[in-house]
Tab-separated table of C-alpha atoms and ligand atoms in Angstrom:
chain	number	residue	atom	x	y	z
A	1	MET	CA	70.919	-19.319	-94.216
A	2	ASN	CA	69.632	-20.402	-97.631
A	3	PHE	CA	71.004	-19.307	-101.029
A	4	LYS	CA	69.543	-19.906	-104.503
A	5	ILE	CA	72.094	-21.224	-106.977
A	6	ALA	CA	71.553	-21.690	-110.714
A	7	LEU	CA	73.499	-24.674	-111.978
A	8	ILE	CA	74.622	-24.931	-115.592
A	9	LYS	CA	76.717	-28.051	-116.066
A	10	GLY	CA	77.073	-27.598	-119.827
A	11	ASP	CA	78.948	-29.802	-122.279
A	12	GLY	CA	82.015	-32.041	-122.472
A	13	ILE	CA	83.748	-32.256	-119.083
A	14	GLY	CA	81.249	-29.702	-117.658
A	15	PRO	CA	79.093	-32.245	-115.774
A	16	GLU	CA	82.128	-34.070	-114.286
A	17	ILE	CA	83.869	-30.969	-112.962
A	18	VAL	CA	80.651	-29.431	-111.629
A	19	ASP	CA	79.757	-32.676	-109.823
A	20	GLY	CA	83.190	-32.597	-108.182
A	21	ALA	CA	82.651	-28.978	-107.108
A	22	LEU	CA	79.193	-29.808	-105.697
A	23	LYS	CA	80.701	-32.443	-103.402
A	24	VAL	CA	83.071	-29.820	-102.039
A	25	LEU	CA	80.198	-27.378	-101.520
A	26	GLU	CA	78.247	-30.086	-99.694
A	27	ALA	CA	81.094	-30.505	-97.231
A	28	VAL	CA	81.397	-26.730	-96.716
A	29	GLN	CA	77.642	-26.380	-96.138
A	30	LYS	CA	77.745	-28.987	-93.370
A	31	LYS	CA	80.675	-27.251	-91.715
A	32	HIS	CA	79.283	-23.742	-91.888
A	33	ASP	CA	75.602	-24.510	-91.552
A	34	PHE	CA	74.102	-22.958	-94.659
A	35	VAL	CA	72.000	-24.398	-97.485
A	36	LEU	CA	72.476	-24.043	-101.228
A	37	GLU	CA	69.243	-24.599	-103.164
A	38	TYR	CA	70.189	-25.623	-106.700
A	39	THR	CA	68.095	-25.205	-109.817
A	40	GLU	CA	69.658	-26.949	-112.773
A	41	VAL	CA	69.149	-25.208	-116.124
A	42	LEU	CA	70.526	-25.724	-119.614
A	43	ALA	CA	72.852	-23.641	-121.762
A	44	GLY	CA	75.275	-24.382	-124.594
A	45	GLY	CA	75.269	-27.446	-126.813
A	46	ILE	CA	72.985	-29.529	-124.623
A	47	ALA	CA	70.442	-26.663	-124.651
A	48	ILE	CA	70.629	-26.499	-128.460
A	49	ASP	CA	69.923	-30.246	-128.654
A	50	ARG	CA	67.091	-30.269	-126.119
A	51	LYS	CA	65.530	-26.782	-126.423
A	52	GLY	CA	66.664	-25.495	-129.814
A	53	SER	CA	68.605	-22.525	-128.384
A	54	PRO	CA	72.013	-22.112	-126.681
A	55	LEU	CA	70.347	-19.924	-124.046
A	56	PRO	CA	66.672	-20.696	-123.372
A	57	GLN	CA	64.684	-17.897	-121.694
A	58	GLU	CA	64.058	-20.161	-118.686
A	59	THR	CA	67.820	-20.250	-118.046
A	60	ILE	CA	68.054	-16.453	-118.026
A	61	ASP	CA	65.036	-16.195	-115.697
A	62	VAL	CA	66.379	-18.749	-113.197
A	63	CYS	CA	69.851	-17.161	-113.201
A	64	LYS	CA	68.409	-13.676	-112.619
A	65	ALA	CA	66.418	-14.974	-109.644
A	66	SER	CA	69.487	-16.623	-108.070
A	67	ASP	CA	72.226	-15.485	-105.693
A	68	ALA	CA	74.916	-17.009	-107.905
A	69	VAL	CA	75.393	-19.031	-111.082
A	70	ILE	CA	77.754	-21.999	-111.347
A	71	LEU	CA	78.836	-22.882	-114.866
A	72	GLY	CA	80.923	-25.845	-116.073
A	73	ALA	CA	81.867	-25.293	-119.716
A	74	LEU	CA	80.024	-24.951	-123.016
A	75	GLY	CA	80.704	-26.114	-126.559
A	76	GLY	CA	82.072	-28.994	-128.547
A	77	PRO	CA	82.869	-30.103	-132.097
A	78	GLN	CA	79.338	-31.340	-132.812
A	79	TRP	CA	78.075	-27.724	-132.750
A	80	ASP	CA	81.055	-26.127	-134.546
A	81	ASN	CA	79.309	-25.793	-137.899
A	82	LEU	CA	76.399	-23.727	-136.620
A	83	PRO	CA	76.288	-19.985	-137.471
A	84	GLY	CA	78.159	-17.813	-134.919
A	85	ASP	CA	75.092	-16.472	-133.133
A	86	GLN	CA	73.621	-19.965	-132.662
A	87	ARG	CA	76.730	-21.656	-131.300
A	88	PRO	CA	77.018	-22.756	-127.665
A	89	GLU	CA	79.518	-19.971	-126.828
A	90	ALA	CA	77.001	-17.348	-128.031
A	91	GLY	CA	74.801	-18.505	-125.159
A	92	LEU	CA	77.562	-17.700	-122.698
A	93	LEU	CA	78.139	-14.158	-124.011
A	94	GLU	CA	74.396	-13.527	-124.026
A	95	LEU	CA	74.031	-14.841	-120.483
A	96	ARG	CA	76.790	-12.534	-119.159
A	97	LYS	CA	75.081	-9.611	-120.913
A	98	SER	CA	71.579	-10.504	-119.661
A	99	LEU	CA	72.854	-10.669	-116.087
A	100	GLY	CA	74.700	-7.327	-116.390
A	101	LEU	CA	78.021	-8.921	-115.467
A	102	PHE	CA	80.622	-6.240	-116.222
A	103	ALA	CA	83.594	-7.260	-114.081
A	104	ASN	CA	85.640	-10.332	-114.832
A	105	LEU	CA	87.961	-11.449	-112.058
A	106	ARG	CA	90.743	-13.861	-112.830
A	107	PRO	CA	93.158	-14.695	-110.065
A	108	ALA	CA	96.502	-16.035	-111.188
A	109	ILE	CA	97.785	-17.945	-108.191
A	110	LEU	CA	100.789	-20.200	-108.465
A	111	PHE	CA	100.686	-22.925	-105.839
A	112	ASP	CA	104.186	-23.730	-104.521
A	113	GLU	CA	103.638	-27.388	-105.355
A	114	LEU	CA	103.116	-26.525	-109.048
A	115	LYS	CA	106.083	-24.180	-109.497
A	116	ASP	CA	107.539	-26.574	-112.063
A	117	ALA	CA	104.481	-26.057	-114.260
A	118	SER	CA	105.146	-22.325	-114.707
A	119	PRO	CA	106.961	-21.247	-117.869
A	120	LEU	CA	108.834	-18.657	-115.757
A	121	LYS	CA	112.239	-19.350	-114.206
A	122	PRO	CA	112.242	-20.069	-110.444
A	123	GLU	CA	114.290	-16.909	-109.736
A	124	ILE	CA	111.586	-14.793	-111.391
A	125	ILE	CA	108.741	-16.551	-109.573
A	126	GLY	CA	110.539	-16.059	-106.263
A	127	GLU	CA	108.146	-16.377	-103.349
A	128	GLY	CA	105.229	-17.187	-105.642
A	129	LEU	CA	102.501	-15.437	-107.571
A	130	ASP	CA	99.176	-14.043	-106.492
A	131	VAL	CA	97.823	-11.538	-108.993
A	132	LEU	CA	94.181	-10.686	-109.588
A	133	VAL	CA	93.187	-9.233	-112.946
A	134	VAL	CA	89.962	-7.200	-112.928
A	135	ARG	CA	88.825	-6.865	-116.542
A	136	GLU	CA	85.941	-4.681	-117.713
A	137	LEU	CA	83.583	-6.877	-119.731
A	138	THR	CA	80.893	-4.801	-121.404
A	139	GLY	CA	82.558	-1.790	-123.089
A	140	ASP	CA	85.645	-0.900	-125.137
A	141	VAL	CA	86.394	-1.708	-128.752
A	142	TYR	CA	84.365	-4.958	-128.469
A	143	PHE	CA	81.056	-3.146	-128.227
A	144	GLY	CA	81.776	0.175	-130.021
A	145	GLU	CA	80.559	0.884	-133.561
A	146	LYS	CA	81.957	-1.581	-136.113
A	147	VAL	CA	82.385	-0.572	-139.749
A	148	LYS	CA	83.717	-2.495	-142.702
A	149	GLU	CA	84.219	-0.817	-146.065
A	150	ASP	CA	85.909	-2.179	-149.169
A	151	ASN	CA	89.286	-0.693	-148.350
A	152	ALA	CA	89.045	0.009	-144.646
A	153	ALA	CA	87.504	-1.262	-141.446
A	154	TRP	CA	87.335	0.120	-137.928
A	155	ASP	CA	86.015	-0.574	-134.441
A	156	LYS	CA	85.275	2.313	-132.131
A	157	MET	CA	87.060	2.145	-128.783
A	158	ILE	CA	84.746	3.838	-126.334
A	159	TYR	CA	84.320	4.038	-122.559
A	160	THR	CA	81.747	6.088	-120.702
A	161	ARG	CA	82.259	7.609	-117.256
A	162	PRO	CA	79.780	5.251	-115.480
A	163	GLU	CA	81.454	2.217	-117.052
A	164	VAL	CA	84.909	3.235	-115.847
A	165	GLU	CA	83.673	4.329	-112.434
A	166	ARG	CA	81.894	1.071	-111.645
A	167	ILE	CA	84.752	-1.218	-112.704
A	168	ALA	CA	87.272	0.997	-110.882
A	169	ARG	CA	85.191	0.727	-107.697
A	170	VAL	CA	85.121	-3.078	-107.972
A	171	ALA	CA	88.918	-3.108	-108.310
A	172	PHE	CA	89.514	-0.657	-105.441
A	173	GLU	CA	87.157	-2.594	-103.129
A	174	ILE	CA	88.990	-5.831	-103.882
A	175	ALA	CA	92.428	-4.243	-103.532
A	176	ARG	CA	91.340	-2.834	-100.170
A	177	ASN	CA	90.831	-6.416	-98.928
A	178	ARG	CA	94.150	-7.652	-100.326
A	179	LYS	CA	97.569	-5.964	-100.299
A	180	LYS	CA	96.052	-2.534	-101.116
A	181	ILE	CA	98.050	-2.093	-104.326
A	182	LEU	CA	96.123	-1.365	-107.536
A	183	THR	CA	97.722	-1.051	-110.964
A	184	SER	CA	95.525	0.502	-113.644
A	185	VAL	CA	96.651	-0.484	-117.138
A	186	ASP	CA	95.969	1.679	-120.196
A	187	LYS	CA	97.629	3.190	-123.263
A	188	ALA	CA	97.322	6.822	-122.196
A	189	ASN	CA	100.429	7.879	-124.117
A	190	VAL	CA	98.539	7.258	-127.372
A	191	LEU	CA	94.798	6.786	-126.881
A	192	GLU	CA	92.283	9.462	-125.900
A	193	VAL	CA	90.020	6.780	-124.428
A	194	SER	CA	92.892	5.715	-122.166
A	195	ARG	CA	93.556	9.296	-121.007
A	196	PHE	CA	89.857	9.485	-120.092
A	197	TRP	CA	90.036	6.075	-118.365
A	198	ARG	CA	93.034	7.246	-116.327
A	199	SER	CA	91.378	10.502	-115.269
A	200	VAL	CA	88.228	8.706	-114.079
A	201	VAL	CA	90.271	6.081	-112.189
A	202	LEU	CA	92.150	8.946	-110.484
A	203	GLU	CA	88.833	10.509	-109.430
A	204	VAL	CA	87.560	7.219	-107.973
A	205	ALA	CA	90.907	6.825	-106.166
A	206	GLN	CA	89.969	9.804	-103.956
A	207	GLU	CA	87.449	7.500	-102.252
A	208	TYR	CA	90.171	4.936	-101.477
A	209	PRO	CA	93.093	6.780	-99.836
A	210	ASP	CA	94.205	3.520	-98.219
A	211	VAL	CA	94.907	1.876	-101.611
A	212	THR	CA	98.122	2.695	-103.503
A	213	LEU	CA	97.320	3.366	-107.158
A	214	ASN	CA	99.858	2.967	-109.976
A	215	HIS	CA	99.400	3.388	-113.731
A	216	LEU	CA	101.171	1.356	-116.394
A	217	TYR	CA	101.012	1.410	-120.177
A	218	VAL	CA	99.768	-1.914	-121.458
A	219	ASP	CA	102.962	-2.742	-123.369
A	220	ASN	CA	104.998	-2.243	-120.211
A	221	ALA	CA	102.459	-4.212	-118.128
A	222	ALA	CA	102.745	-7.177	-120.490
A	223	MET	CA	106.504	-7.062	-120.044
A	224	GLN	CA	106.449	-6.555	-116.267
A	225	LEU	CA	104.167	-9.576	-115.825
A	226	VAL	CA	106.886	-11.884	-117.091
A	227	ILE	CA	109.936	-10.162	-115.610
A	228	ASN	CA	108.636	-9.143	-112.177
A	229	PRO	CA	105.118	-10.494	-111.550
A	230	ALA	CA	105.463	-10.224	-107.763
A	231	GLN	CA	105.106	-6.403	-107.971
A	232	PHE	CA	101.396	-6.828	-108.821
A	233	ASP	CA	98.480	-7.320	-106.471
A	234	VAL	CA	95.332	-6.205	-108.354
A	235	ILE	CA	95.405	-5.154	-112.018
A	236	LEU	CA	92.519	-3.031	-113.305
A	237	THR	CA	92.059	-2.790	-117.047
A	238	GLY	CA	89.606	-2.487	-119.955
A	239	ASN	CA	88.065	-5.188	-122.065
A	240	LEU	CA	90.679	-5.533	-124.815
A	241	PHE	CA	93.825	-5.136	-122.700
A	242	GLY	CA	92.212	-7.311	-120.017
A	243	ASP	CA	91.488	-10.075	-122.488
A	244	ILE	CA	95.159	-10.292	-123.365
A	245	LEU	CA	96.692	-9.616	-119.930
A	246	SER	CA	94.389	-12.015	-118.067
A	247	ASP	CA	95.416	-14.850	-120.392
A	248	GLU	CA	99.064	-13.913	-119.943
A	249	ALA	CA	98.722	-13.723	-116.155
A	250	SER	CA	96.839	-17.017	-116.026
A	251	MET	CA	99.333	-18.879	-118.100
A	252	ILE	CA	102.315	-17.967	-115.941
A	253	THR	CA	100.711	-20.219	-113.333
A	254	GLY	CA	101.158	-23.187	-115.621
A	255	SER	CA	97.918	-25.078	-116.078
A	256	ILE	CA	94.556	-24.213	-117.528
A	257	GLY	CA	92.959	-26.855	-115.290
A	258	MET	CA	93.761	-24.800	-112.161
A	259	LEU	CA	92.330	-21.386	-113.014
A	260	PRO	CA	89.003	-20.122	-111.663
A	261	SER	CA	87.054	-16.999	-112.588
A	262	ALA	CA	84.202	-14.821	-111.415
A	263	SER	CA	82.016	-12.411	-113.367
A	264	LEU	CA	80.282	-9.781	-111.256
A	265	GLY	CA	77.632	-7.112	-111.793
A	266	GLU	CA	76.239	-4.239	-109.716
A	267	GLY	CA	74.802	-6.362	-106.895
A	268	THR	CA	76.099	-9.558	-105.387
A	269	LEU	CA	74.923	-11.888	-108.183
A	270	GLY	CA	77.917	-13.434	-109.890
A	271	MET	CA	78.749	-16.226	-112.297
A	272	TYR	CA	81.530	-18.641	-111.375
A	273	GLU	CA	83.322	-20.870	-113.852
A	274	PRO	CA	86.729	-22.322	-114.686
A	275	ILE	CA	88.546	-20.437	-117.464
A	276	HIS	CA	89.043	-23.583	-119.547
A	277	GLY	CA	86.629	-24.974	-122.102
A	278	SER	CA	84.692	-28.222	-122.365
A	279	ALA	CA	87.797	-30.317	-123.226
A	280	PRO	CA	85.942	-32.693	-125.582
A	281	ASP	CA	89.144	-34.762	-125.987
A	282	ILE	CA	88.927	-36.043	-122.406
A	283	ALA	CA	85.170	-35.754	-121.712
A	284	GLY	CA	83.545	-38.716	-119.955
A	285	GLN	CA	86.907	-40.318	-119.088
A	286	ASP	CA	87.276	-39.107	-115.491
A	287	LYS	CA	90.538	-37.365	-116.465
A	288	ALA	CA	89.530	-33.714	-116.067
A	289	ASN	CA	91.068	-31.543	-113.374
A	290	PRO	CA	88.189	-30.281	-111.192
A	291	LEU	CA	90.352	-27.806	-109.223
A	292	ALA	CA	89.617	-24.735	-111.394
A	293	THR	CA	85.907	-25.294	-110.802
A	294	ILE	CA	86.422	-26.016	-107.100
A	295	LEU	CA	88.464	-22.803	-106.748
A	296	SER	CA	85.651	-20.952	-108.578
A	297	MET	CA	83.359	-22.124	-105.758
A	298	ALA	CA	85.683	-20.430	-103.290
A	299	MET	CA	85.256	-17.223	-105.323
A	300	MET	CA	81.470	-17.677	-105.184
A	301	LEU	CA	81.567	-17.936	-101.405
A	302	ARG	CA	83.823	-14.871	-101.212
A	303	TYR	CA	82.112	-12.508	-103.650
A	304	SER	CA	78.415	-13.517	-103.814
A	305	LEU	CA	77.713	-15.245	-100.497
A	306	ASN	CA	80.040	-13.214	-98.261
A	307	MET	CA	81.663	-16.258	-96.642
A	308	GLU	CA	85.381	-15.478	-96.701
A	309	LYS	CA	86.292	-18.093	-94.110
A	310	ALA	CA	84.661	-20.921	-96.050
A	311	ALA	CA	86.341	-19.648	-99.246
A	312	LEU	CA	89.764	-19.793	-97.593
A	313	GLU	CA	89.041	-23.290	-96.311
A	314	ILE	CA	88.370	-24.531	-99.846
A	315	GLU	CA	91.582	-22.910	-101.111
A	316	ASN	CA	93.559	-24.483	-98.274
A	317	ALA	CA	91.979	-27.908	-98.889
A	318	VAL	CA	93.044	-27.681	-102.554
A	319	ARG	CA	96.573	-26.671	-101.543
A	320	LYS	CA	96.715	-29.606	-99.131
A	321	ALA	CA	95.635	-32.100	-101.812
A	322	LEU	CA	98.517	-30.824	-103.953
A	323	GLN	CA	100.908	-31.044	-100.974
A	324	GLN	CA	99.779	-34.639	-100.476
A	325	GLY	CA	101.001	-35.323	-104.016
A	326	TYR	CA	97.659	-35.836	-105.774
A	327	ARG	CA	97.687	-34.772	-109.425
A	328	THR	CA	95.316	-35.063	-112.346
A	329	VAL	CA	97.095	-35.834	-115.625
A	330	ASP	CA	97.284	-32.197	-116.788
A	331	ILE	CA	99.432	-31.234	-113.755
A	332	MET	CA	101.221	-34.569	-113.342
A	333	SER	CA	104.941	-34.602	-112.596
A	334	PRO	CA	107.300	-37.475	-111.749
A	335	GLY	CA	106.831	-39.076	-108.315
A	336	MET	CA	103.276	-37.763	-107.821
A	337	LYS	CA	100.069	-39.804	-107.439
A	338	VAL	CA	97.837	-39.590	-110.493
A	339	VAL	CA	94.112	-39.400	-109.721
A	340	GLY	CA	90.950	-38.898	-111.752
A	341	CYS	CA	88.440	-36.059	-111.553
A	342	GLU	CA	86.236	-37.763	-108.964
A	343	GLU	CA	89.120	-38.851	-106.763
A	344	MET	CA	90.670	-35.371	-106.777
A	345	ALA	CA	87.371	-33.856	-105.614
A	346	ASN	CA	87.163	-36.539	-102.902
A	347	ARG	CA	90.657	-35.651	-101.689
A	348	VAL	CA	89.656	-31.980	-101.371
A	349	VAL	CA	86.505	-32.978	-99.464
A	350	GLU	CA	88.578	-35.124	-97.113
A	351	ASN	CA	90.905	-32.194	-96.412
A	352	LEU	CA	87.920	-30.025	-95.514
B	401	NAD	P1	89.702	-26.383	-123.778
B	401	NAD	O1	90.034	-25.459	-122.669
B	401	NAD	O2	88.407	-27.089	-123.694
B	401	NAD	O3	90.847	-27.480	-123.927
B	401	NAD	C1	92.194	-27.151	-124.244
B	401	NAD	C2	93.125	-28.283	-123.765
B	401	NAD	O4	93.192	-28.243	-122.341
B	401	NAD	C3	92.605	-29.682	-124.118
B	401	NAD	O5	93.688	-30.519	-124.404
B	401	NAD	C4	91.904	-30.140	-122.845
B	401	NAD	O6	91.897	-31.548	-122.687
B	401	NAD	C5	92.730	-29.448	-121.774
B	401	NAD	N1	91.916	-29.116	-120.611
B	401	NAD	C6	90.981	-28.133	-120.503
B	401	NAD	N2	90.406	-28.148	-119.300
B	401	NAD	C7	90.987	-29.161	-118.618
B	401	NAD	C8	90.804	-29.691	-117.313
B	401	NAD	N3	89.922	-29.190	-116.445
B	401	NAD	N4	91.561	-30.739	-116.943
B	401	NAD	C9	92.467	-31.267	-117.772
B	401	NAD	N5	92.681	-30.820	-119.027
B	401	NAD	C10	91.941	-29.774	-119.444
B	401	NAD	O7	89.778	-25.511	-125.119
B	401	NAD	P2	89.391	-25.932	-126.611
B	401	NAD	O8	89.795	-27.345	-126.882
B	401	NAD	O9	89.923	-24.848	-127.453
B	401	NAD	O10	87.818	-25.819	-126.669
B	401	NAD	C11	86.913	-26.920	-126.530
B	401	NAD	C12	85.497	-26.390	-126.570
B	401	NAD	O11	85.271	-25.563	-125.404
B	401	NAD	C13	85.206	-25.497	-127.764
B	401	NAD	O12	83.893	-25.772	-128.200
B	401	NAD	C14	85.327	-24.098	-127.206
B	401	NAD	O13	84.583	-23.157	-127.936
B	401	NAD	C15	84.769	-24.289	-125.830
B	401	NAD	N6	85.193	-23.274	-124.815
B	401	NAD	C16	84.287	-22.981	-123.863
B	401	NAD	C17	84.642	-22.091	-122.865
B	401	NAD	C18	83.638	-21.817	-121.774
B	401	NAD	O14	82.637	-22.506	-121.673
B	401	NAD	N7	83.860	-20.824	-120.934
B	401	NAD	C19	85.920	-21.529	-122.811
B	401	NAD	C20	86.838	-21.888	-123.797
B	401	NAD	C21	86.463	-22.786	-124.794
């Protein structure tokens, strides 16, 4: 089996972490007998320098013609003074939009070996954490009408039925393959848009009688995540609440260098990237943690290439490297073996 993969290494630590992830994918391909055909394209700061735009048309075309997109990270201080719409990060937003990616998946998994890194007390973490936030990416107050007057300003919070239906289906499908518990988060006690959201989610729920659906107000959800996170399996929410809750959920796992993400659209095309940025402070020093990117590759295998077994093998190989005591500096604790970006990727490959 052959798959077309668009490769965007990006800026800062982007090339280092993506190279580490590619080694892991090479090992998985050998084991499972499939071929990834990469086309490397530019986006972000490097694209500004070489092509004059943070998102050249060629990049969009190659990504659209691919089965999945792998992205390292974009941005850096040398491009900070450019106008907002010409900055590296603008390329990323535009790329998500061009590819119709409306569902952002952020798993917050706390590996046992990294329990010390969580800001939560051990008695709250209990058996561990495995929460998946499904955030809608293309609607809500971010894309509604924006008005600024001299003495007032407002942003329209709007969701349409098709937007809610399609993100709800993504969340129900995923919940169906996990613990079958879905929590939809809104502010239906106050907002009309939330009451509409809730009613549409309830309609979609009819198609998934095997999944238990709960509703929580966002203020309560924020609280529950830090007092009893184990109650959650999949959280479904809109763009604004999802922005905040996915950061909160991620951070209870301790380290930004560990957290993968997937952005999905209608078909199987998805974009896979770590949630962290380009870390210019450590770029080119072989200090970056490649595990968030490596775990994003597991998500790619799971959601775009339909290879659950290979995805689990990557996740287990990462867990084993942590069990063996290997740590990059961002997750270092006393008594562990500090390794660089390249070495950490090699350890994961060895475990595969
Ligand atoms: P950052 O995530 O790049 O770095 C924050 C801190 O975390 C830094 O100290 C960094 O060294 C550390 N860190 C991040 N990833 C790490 C890793 N894999 N291993 C070890 N340490 C890691 O955030 P920032 O400093 O606010 O932003 C730097 C640049 O990245 C900016 O230009 C920003 O706009 C951009 N950015 C890009 C994305 C993206 O491409 N998706 C996301 C966020 C920020």
